[in-house]
Amino acid sequence: MKWNEWNVRGDWDVTKSNRATMRWTRDSWDNPAPVNPAGFWGESAFPTVQSAWSQPSKSVMAKLSSTISNSMVNDVEFGYGHNQLISTLAGTRADIVPELQTAYPPSFPSSIKTKDEFFGGWGGLNPYGSYNGSFSMWNIAPYGGHEDLYSVQDNLSKVKGDHLLRAGILLSTNTKIENVGNGQDRPSLPSTVYCEADSSGNTYIGVPGHPACAQTNNGLANILIPGTGNMPQEFNVTENSIDAVADIRWHDIEWYLGDSWKVRRNVSLDYGFRWSFYREPYSAQNQYANWSLATWDAGRALANPSDACNGVITVPGTDPCTDAAKFLAGLGVNLPLSKGVAGPNRALAFQSNHDIAARVGIAWDVFGNGKTAVRLGGGQFYQRELIGLDEGLSRTAPYVISVNTNRSIDTPAPLANPSVSPNAAKSPRAVTPNSWQWNVTVEQELAANTTLQVGYVGNTGIHLTSISDLNAVQPSNYLQSAFTSGSTQNELRPAFNFGTIGGYARNGHASYNSLQVLFRNQTGPSTFQASYTWSHSIGNVDLDSAAGSYTTDQSDPRLDKGDTDVNRPNIFVANEVYYLPKLETHGLFVRQTLGGWEASSIISLVEGSSLSVFSGGISGACTNLDINGNCISGYSSNLTSLIGNGYSANNRPLATGVSCSSGRNGFTFLNPAAFTLVGYPIGTIPHNMVGRGICSGAPTTNVDFQLAKNWQLKGRLRVKFSMDFFDLFNHPNFNSTSLEGTGYTSSSPVYCGGATPPTPGGGPTGLPCSPTNNVISAAGAPSGFGQSQVMQNGRSNRELQYTLRFSF
């Protein structure tokens, strides 16, 4: 990796009462391929096709501080930040990418596709099956995105009697331009094998004149089965017309008033408010579209199921659906698109103008001797969401036409009446995510320079970002939906010609309550500090994901309530700085070599954060094989999900009553015995389904230690030598990222109603899973479940670092 950073700063006393400060920073790094193993998110560990990365960034700050009078000061500041991330195709055999594109041609014309793309699909294709999920074949290049942030703020302070009055304003305008990369406009990874069925629902497997329907439980092996002949291997494939570039703009306006009032000698009161105007984001080119079931027309869908603009809401004064239809027609692709419906404004959402956040704080020196203090505070805080959510509105119909087809690798499906669907939406409701926060703290001096602080801290999050399928299958159709997929499943949705439409809103709620204890001591120059926090966080959305989480059942949001993924019940952190004797009574050599060393350490004992266990994928087993091992017609299953809500990634297994944290050993942090699929009534949400956040991830036990020595040389020259020990006791600390959202998924197709695995030619062993035989009786144990072999910070061993620093 090549990295460089430049900093330039200048200070200028313009007058005795005005001082100007300017700072320019350039921070840039480049990381050319090959990178092995994969060093960055979004690329493969295989050096054949990888990415070359570059991230140039810069920032500028200019500030003018003015002393207006002996009681009033003003600061006005301008800031600019630019950050860019670029990924280009590279690797030892990057030249094979055009060959791959030819071998797996798109349905849309190649003339509108991005060059140098690998195949599409988030997460890649794992050539080793379930053996090692970290070696997936994928590549995000070519990818590019940058963000430009401009801000101006003015802060005025005035002392008036016992009051310190403050007022200020912030203005900002911002831009984010980004494409998706990752082969976004290529046909998706051929991971879902397509099978045909007869009128009774019996799947054709290995029958001439029908797709091969060959399932090997290995993604690469499935692809290598020929896609030609009288039994071609086919897949259910999604393809986007283009990889659209989102150009999103947003503005923030905030102003505040505050007062710090010395009510009495031992009582102070801080109060004020901030009024925020977070303007809803919009597209610079008006390349923005929303979707609503209320504007979708069933009659139009029956007459023209391939109308991707049915229910689409567009920017007033634009007609992108008509423009898209004309553009595609010029390429020989005829997709009938209706006009769409005009939205409320350019942002397609109503603006919130009432985000007024009041705040108050009280500090009380109880006895007036500085030894006992009580502090109370509370207030409201608004926040802006991740802008990436709004980028999706620039990448949905009609700007990006997403089609779903059944095809072989070799031959693209024709775009005649394809299955299409918008894929993104946003609630237009004028509310802003915010939280109410409050605290009560008591601090007591125990001895000279020794204090103990005990406090309660709580908050509740309101209107938090949530996401759900706006076109989810209704509960009455769950059972039938669990045994269908693709367009057949879509027929069970409210908008029956479309698939999943991920819509984000602000319906989430969360709470946090904690007991916090802090002990501090200073003995001479040496200091010691220790803190302990017991806390509990409960919510119905993922708090470490700006996109929230998909709702399991929109008719019952309580199903998603549980311990959040930021919940860490116990946290203990201690640090100390101890100055060893300077040995001033000894000679110069002894003083300079053995005296005046500093020893410091940081001790961290942190319980793992809560996490949820899901069961995203499932299939039903054949219960009768012919003498050659092929499934006999009538004994196969079309099972695709547990619940059948149309979005299987948030399905969960059953709880057994065993603690998921019991039996931890080595790399295993979750106990498989805590979960089961046996007894699951497919097509329902059973009462004993595993709750959200019932497990905890890997804990952290770490000690960092530093031994340092300073020398004061001639004039202002100072030299510092230090030895830093990271993970002093070499304790393994595992990364829980691979456990978050971990999947308890059967390693083989499941059996229902007591059926058992058949033997070739041995006759049926029962009926396959079906809507009338829907209780799972046997499932394969998941492979590698609950294990993490990835270390925190990429560090697996103790590290020792030597540093020699010169200051002048």
mmCIF file of N, CA, C and O in Angstrom, residues 604-657:
data_model
loop_
_atom_site.group_PDB
_atom_site.id
_atom_site.type_symbol
_atom_site.label_atom_id
_atom_site.label_comp_id
_atom_site.label_asym_id
_atom_site.label_seq_id
_atom_site.Cartn_x
_atom_site.Cartn_y
_atom_site.Cartn_z
ATOM 1 N N SER A 604 -9.230 -4.109 29.137
ATOM 2 C CA SER A 604 -10.607 -4.119 28.619
ATOM 3 C C SER A 604 -11.214 -5.502 28.798
ATOM 4 O O SER A 604 -10.650 -6.505 28.327
ATOM 5 N N LEU A 605 -12.349 -5.553 29.489
ATOM 6 C CA LEU A 605 -13.126 -6.787 29.652
ATOM 7 C C LEU A 605 -14.548 -6.471 29.200
ATOM 8 O O LEU A 605 -15.283 -5.778 29.908
ATOM 9 N N VAL A 606 -14.917 -6.941 28.024
ATOM 10 C CA VAL A 606 -16.187 -6.541 27.408
ATOM 11 C C VAL A 606 -16.978 -7.781 27.005
ATOM 12 O O VAL A 606 -16.454 -8.661 26.302
ATOM 13 N N GLU A 607 -18.216 -7.838 27.449
ATOM 14 C CA GLU A 607 -19.084 -8.944 27.047
ATOM 15 C C GLU A 607 -19.474 -8.783 25.582
ATOM 16 O O GLU A 607 -19.607 -7.659 25.078
ATOM 17 N N GLY A 608 -19.650 -9.891 24.887
ATOM 18 C CA GLY A 608 -20.019 -9.838 23.476
ATOM 19 C C GLY A 608 -21.384 -9.204 23.267
ATOM 20 O O GLY A 608 -22.283 -9.309 24.120
ATOM 21 N N SER A 609 -21.557 -8.548 22.140
ATOM 22 C CA SER A 609 -22.839 -7.894 21.841
ATOM 23 C C SER A 609 -23.892 -8.934 21.465
ATOM 24 O O SER A 609 -23.587 -10.030 20.995
ATOM 25 N N SER A 610 -25.145 -8.579 21.674
ATOM 26 C CA SER A 610 -26.253 -9.485 21.350
ATOM 27 C C SER A 610 -26.357 -9.675 19.848
ATOM 28 O O SER A 610 -26.048 -8.771 19.070
ATOM 29 N N LEU A 611 -26.806 -10.830 19.440
ATOM 30 C CA LEU A 611 -26.993 -11.102 18.015
ATOM 31 C C LEU A 611 -28.172 -12.033 17.822
ATOM 32 O O LEU A 611 -28.608 -12.730 18.739
ATOM 33 N N SER A 612 -28.689 -12.030 16.620
ATOM 34 C CA SER A 612 -29.847 -12.855 16.272
ATOM 35 C C SER A 612 -29.432 -13.986 15.356
ATOM 36 O O SER A 612 -28.471 -13.874 14.600
ATOM 37 N N VAL A 613 -30.163 -15.077 15.435
ATOM 38 C CA VAL A 613 -29.898 -16.258 14.615
ATOM 39 C C VAL A 613 -31.039 -16.402 13.615
ATOM 40 O O VAL A 613 -32.215 -16.421 13.999
ATOM 41 N N PHE A 614 -30.686 -16.514 12.348
ATOM 42 C CA PHE A 614 -31.680 -16.624 11.287
ATOM 43 C C PHE A 614 -31.551 -17.967 10.571
ATOM 44 O O PHE A 614 -30.563 -18.690 10.731
ATOM 45 N N SER A 615 -32.555 -18.262 9.792
ATOM 46 C CA SER A 615 -32.538 -19.477 8.977
ATOM 47 C C SER A 615 -33.087 -19.111 7.608
ATOM 48 O O SER A 615 -34.282 -19.243 7.335
ATOM 49 N N GLY A 616 -32.199 -18.618 6.763
ATOM 50 C CA GLY A 616 -32.636 -17.982 5.536
ATOM 51 C C GLY A 616 -32.993 -18.894 4.384
ATOM 52 O O GLY A 616 -33.880 -18.577 3.600
ATOM 53 N N GLY A 617 -32.339 -20.016 4.239
ATOM 54 C CA GLY A 617 -32.566 -20.850 3.067
ATOM 55 C C GLY A 617 -32.974 -22.260 3.457
ATOM 56 O O GLY A 617 -32.488 -22.808 4.453
ATOM 57 N N ILE A 618 -33.869 -22.855 2.695
ATOM 58 C CA ILE A 618 -34.317 -24.212 2.993
ATOM 59 C C ILE A 618 -34.878 -24.834 1.721
ATOM 60 O O ILE A 618 -35.372 -24.137 0.828
ATOM 61 N N SER A 619 -34.788 -26.148 1.639
ATOM 62 C CA SER A 619 -35.378 -26.876 0.513
ATOM 63 C C SER A 619 -35.876 -28.219 1.020
ATOM 64 O O SER A 619 -35.433 -28.714 2.062
ATOM 65 N N GLY A 620 -36.833 -28.787 0.288
ATOM 66 C CA GLY A 620 -37.415 -30.068 0.676
ATOM 67 C C GLY A 620 -36.765 -31.224 -0.055
ATOM 68 O O GLY A 620 -36.369 -31.110 -1.216
ATOM 69 N N ALA A 621 -36.645 -32.363 0.621
ATOM 70 C CA ALA A 621 -35.971 -33.537 0.061
ATOM 71 C C ALA A 621 -36.935 -34.409 -0.735
ATOM 72 O O ALA A 621 -38.149 -34.409 -0.516
ATOM 73 N N CYS A 622 -36.360 -35.146 -1.665
ATOM 74 C CA CYS A 622 -37.103 -36.165 -2.412
ATOM 75 C C CYS A 622 -37.256 -37.403 -1.520
ATOM 76 O O CYS A 622 -36.341 -37.770 -0.782
ATOM 77 N N THR A 623 -38.397 -38.052 -1.572
ATOM 78 C CA THR A 623 -38.648 -39.209 -0.705
ATOM 79 C C THR A 623 -38.780 -40.518 -1.479
ATOM 80 O O THR A 623 -39.147 -41.539 -0.894
ATOM 81 N N ASN A 624 -38.457 -40.502 -2.781
ATOM 82 C CA ASN A 624 -38.527 -41.752 -3.564
ATOM 83 C C ASN A 624 -37.584 -41.632 -4.752
ATOM 84 O O ASN A 624 -37.769 -40.760 -5.607
ATOM 85 N N LEU A 625 -36.568 -42.504 -4.817
ATOM 86 C CA LEU A 625 -35.559 -42.481 -5.873
ATOM 87 C C LEU A 625 -35.669 -43.720 -6.745
ATOM 88 O O LEU A 625 -35.964 -44.823 -6.250
ATOM 89 N N ASP A 626 -35.447 -43.526 -8.052
ATOM 90 C CA ASP A 626 -35.391 -44.707 -8.911
ATOM 91 C C ASP A 626 -34.054 -45.402 -8.717
ATOM 92 O O ASP A 626 -33.203 -44.966 -7.936
ATOM 93 N N ILE A 627 -33.856 -46.484 -9.428
ATOM 94 C CA ILE A 627 -32.658 -47.296 -9.224
ATOM 95 C C ILE A 627 -31.374 -46.550 -9.570
ATOM 96 O O ILE A 627 -30.290 -46.883 -9.088
ATOM 97 N N ASN A 628 -31.494 -45.466 -10.366
ATOM 98 C CA ASN A 628 -30.322 -44.654 -10.732
ATOM 99 C C ASN A 628 -30.117 -43.469 -9.792
ATOM 100 O O ASN A 628 -29.224 -42.645 -10.024
ATOM 101 N N GLY A 629 -30.941 -43.366 -8.773
ATOM 102 C CA GLY A 629 -30.793 -42.268 -7.815
ATOM 103 C C GLY A 629 -31.501 -40.992 -8.210
ATOM 104 O O GLY A 629 -31.309 -39.968 -7.557
ATOM 105 N N ASN A 630 -32.344 -41.037 -9.261
ATOM 106 C CA ASN A 630 -33.104 -39.863 -9.673
ATOM 107 C C ASN A 630 -34.444 -39.829 -8.956
ATOM 108 O O ASN A 630 -35.054 -40.871 -8.681
ATOM 109 N N CYS A 631 -34.907 -38.615 -8.658
ATOM 110 C CA CYS A 631 -36.168 -38.471 -7.944
ATOM 111 C C CYS A 631 -37.331 -38.859 -8.848
ATOM 112 O O CYS A 631 -37.420 -38.425 -10.000
ATOM 113 N N ILE A 632 -38.241 -39.661 -8.319
ATOM 114 C CA ILE A 632 -39.411 -40.094 -9.069
ATOM 115 C C ILE A 632 -40.482 -39.010 -8.981
ATOM 116 O O ILE A 632 -40.720 -38.431 -7.913
ATOM 117 N N SER A 633 -41.094 -38.728 -10.101
ATOM 118 C CA SER A 633 -42.111 -37.677 -10.169
ATOM 119 C C SER A 633 -43.183 -37.895 -9.096
ATOM 120 O O SER A 633 -43.652 -39.012 -8.884
ATOM 121 N N GLY A 634 -43.548 -36.799 -8.442
ATOM 122 C CA GLY A 634 -44.558 -36.856 -7.399
ATOM 123 C C GLY A 634 -43.981 -36.930 -5.999
ATOM 124 O O GLY A 634 -44.731 -36.845 -5.018
ATOM 125 N N TYR A 635 -42.645 -37.081 -5.901
ATOM 126 C CA TYR A 635 -42.017 -37.220 -4.579
ATOM 127 C C TYR A 635 -40.971 -36.130 -4.313
ATOM 128 O O TYR A 635 -40.159 -36.272 -3.422
ATOM 129 N N SER A 636 -41.000 -35.081 -5.108
ATOM 130 C CA SER A 636 -40.100 -33.954 -4.862
ATOM 131 C C SER A 636 -40.873 -32.830 -4.184
ATOM 132 O O SER A 636 -42.104 -32.846 -4.127
ATOM 133 N N SER A 637 -40.132 -31.852 -3.656
ATOM 134 C CA SER A 637 -40.758 -30.755 -2.917
ATOM 135 C C SER A 637 -40.334 -29.416 -3.490
ATOM 136 O O SER A 637 -39.185 -29.250 -3.917
ATOM 137 N N ASN A 638 -41.262 -28.455 -3.487
ATOM 138 C CA ASN A 638 -40.969 -27.104 -3.945
ATOM 139 C C ASN A 638 -40.711 -26.147 -2.786
ATOM 140 O O ASN A 638 -40.817 -24.929 -2.941
ATOM 141 N N LEU A 639 -40.361 -26.655 -1.620
ATOM 142 C CA LEU A 639 -40.158 -25.825 -0.433
ATOM 143 C C LEU A 639 -39.044 -24.804 -0.669
ATOM 144 O O LEU A 639 -37.956 -25.135 -1.141
ATOM 145 N N THR A 640 -39.321 -23.520 -0.330
ATOM 146 C CA THR A 640 -38.323 -22.461 -0.518
ATOM 147 C C THR A 640 -38.079 -21.637 0.743
ATOM 148 O O THR A 640 -37.072 -20.948 0.830
ATOM 149 N N SER A 641 -38.995 -21.651 1.717
ATOM 150 C CA SER A 641 -38.783 -20.840 2.920
ATOM 151 C C SER A 641 -39.599 -21.403 4.072
ATOM 152 O O SER A 641 -40.525 -22.199 3.877
ATOM 153 N N LEU A 642 -39.232 -20.963 5.285
ATOM 154 C CA LEU A 642 -39.933 -21.430 6.473
ATOM 155 C C LEU A 642 -41.274 -20.729 6.648
ATOM 156 O O LEU A 642 -42.308 -21.371 6.821
ATOM 157 N N ILE A 643 -41.269 -19.400 6.612
ATOM 158 C CA ILE A 643 -42.494 -18.652 6.887
ATOM 159 C C ILE A 643 -43.346 -18.483 5.639
ATOM 160 O O ILE A 643 -44.554 -18.679 5.677
ATOM 161 N N GLY A 644 -42.699 -18.081 4.537
ATOM 162 C CA GLY A 644 -43.452 -17.825 3.317
ATOM 163 C C GLY A 644 -43.903 -16.390 3.182
ATOM 164 O O GLY A 644 -44.844 -16.096 2.448
ATOM 165 N N ASN A 645 -43.210 -15.466 3.882
ATOM 166 C CA ASN A 645 -43.591 -14.054 3.799
ATOM 167 C C ASN A 645 -43.016 -13.363 2.570
ATOM 168 O O ASN A 645 -43.217 -12.169 2.371
ATOM 169 N N GLY A 646 -42.277 -14.094 1.744
ATOM 170 C CA GLY A 646 -41.728 -13.525 0.516
ATOM 171 C C GLY A 646 -40.336 -12.967 0.676
ATOM 172 O O GLY A 646 -39.712 -12.546 -0.307
ATOM 173 N N TYR A 647 -39.827 -12.948 1.904
ATOM 174 C CA TYR A 647 -38.462 -12.483 2.160
ATOM 175 C C TYR A 647 -37.882 -13.417 3.223
ATOM 176 O O TYR A 647 -38.147 -13.272 4.416
ATOM 177 N N SER A 648 -37.097 -14.397 2.783
ATOM 178 C CA SER A 648 -36.709 -15.486 3.675
ATOM 179 C C SER A 648 -35.514 -15.179 4.559
ATOM 180 O O SER A 648 -35.241 -15.909 5.505
ATOM 181 N N ALA A 649 -34.765 -14.092 4.280
ATOM 182 C CA ALA A 649 -33.528 -13.846 5.017
ATOM 183 C C ALA A 649 -33.761 -13.594 6.505
ATOM 184 O O ALA A 649 -32.841 -13.743 7.305
ATOM 185 N N ASN A 650 -34.978 -13.174 6.895
ATOM 186 C CA ASN A 650 -35.221 -12.893 8.304
ATOM 187 C C ASN A 650 -35.998 -14.005 9.007
ATOM 188 O O ASN A 650 -36.457 -13.820 10.138
ATOM 189 N N ASN A 651 -36.160 -15.165 8.372
ATOM 190 C CA ASN A 651 -36.792 -16.302 9.030
ATOM 191 C C ASN A 651 -35.879 -16.832 10.130
ATOM 192 O O ASN A 651 -34.653 -16.721 10.041
ATOM 193 N N ARG A 652 -36.473 -17.408 11.183
ATOM 194 C CA ARG A 652 -35.681 -17.877 12.321
ATOM 195 C C ARG A 652 -36.077 -19.291 12.705
ATOM 196 O O ARG A 652 -37.234 -19.692 12.524
ATOM 197 N N PRO A 653 -35.133 -20.070 13.263
ATOM 198 C CA PRO A 653 -35.449 -21.445 13.687
ATOM 199 C C PRO A 653 -36.220 -21.450 15.006
ATOM 200 O O PRO A 653 -36.550 -20.399 15.566
ATOM 201 N N LEU A 654 -36.474 -22.643 15.540
ATOM 202 C CA LEU A 654 -37.158 -22.794 16.818
ATOM 203 C C LEU A 654 -36.155 -22.831 17.956
ATOM 204 O O LEU A 654 -35.001 -23.236 17.782
ATOM 205 N N ALA A 655 -36.600 -22.416 19.135
ATOM 206 C CA ALA A 655 -35.768 -22.476 20.334
ATOM 207 C C ALA A 655 -36.016 -23.809 21.043
ATOM 208 O O ALA A 655 -37.155 -24.293 21.114
ATOM 209 N N THR A 656 -34.958 -24.403 21.570
ATOM 210 C CA THR A 656 -35.074 -25.680 22.281
ATOM 211 C C THR A 656 -35.102 -25.508 23.787
ATOM 212 O O THR A 656 -35.394 -26.460 24.504
ATOM 213 N N GLY A 657 -34.747 -24.333 24.273
ATOM 214 C CA GLY A 657 -34.642 -24.122 25.710
ATOM 215 C C GLY A 657 -33.225 -24.190 26.219
ATOM 216 O O GLY A 657 -32.938 -23.810 27.362
#
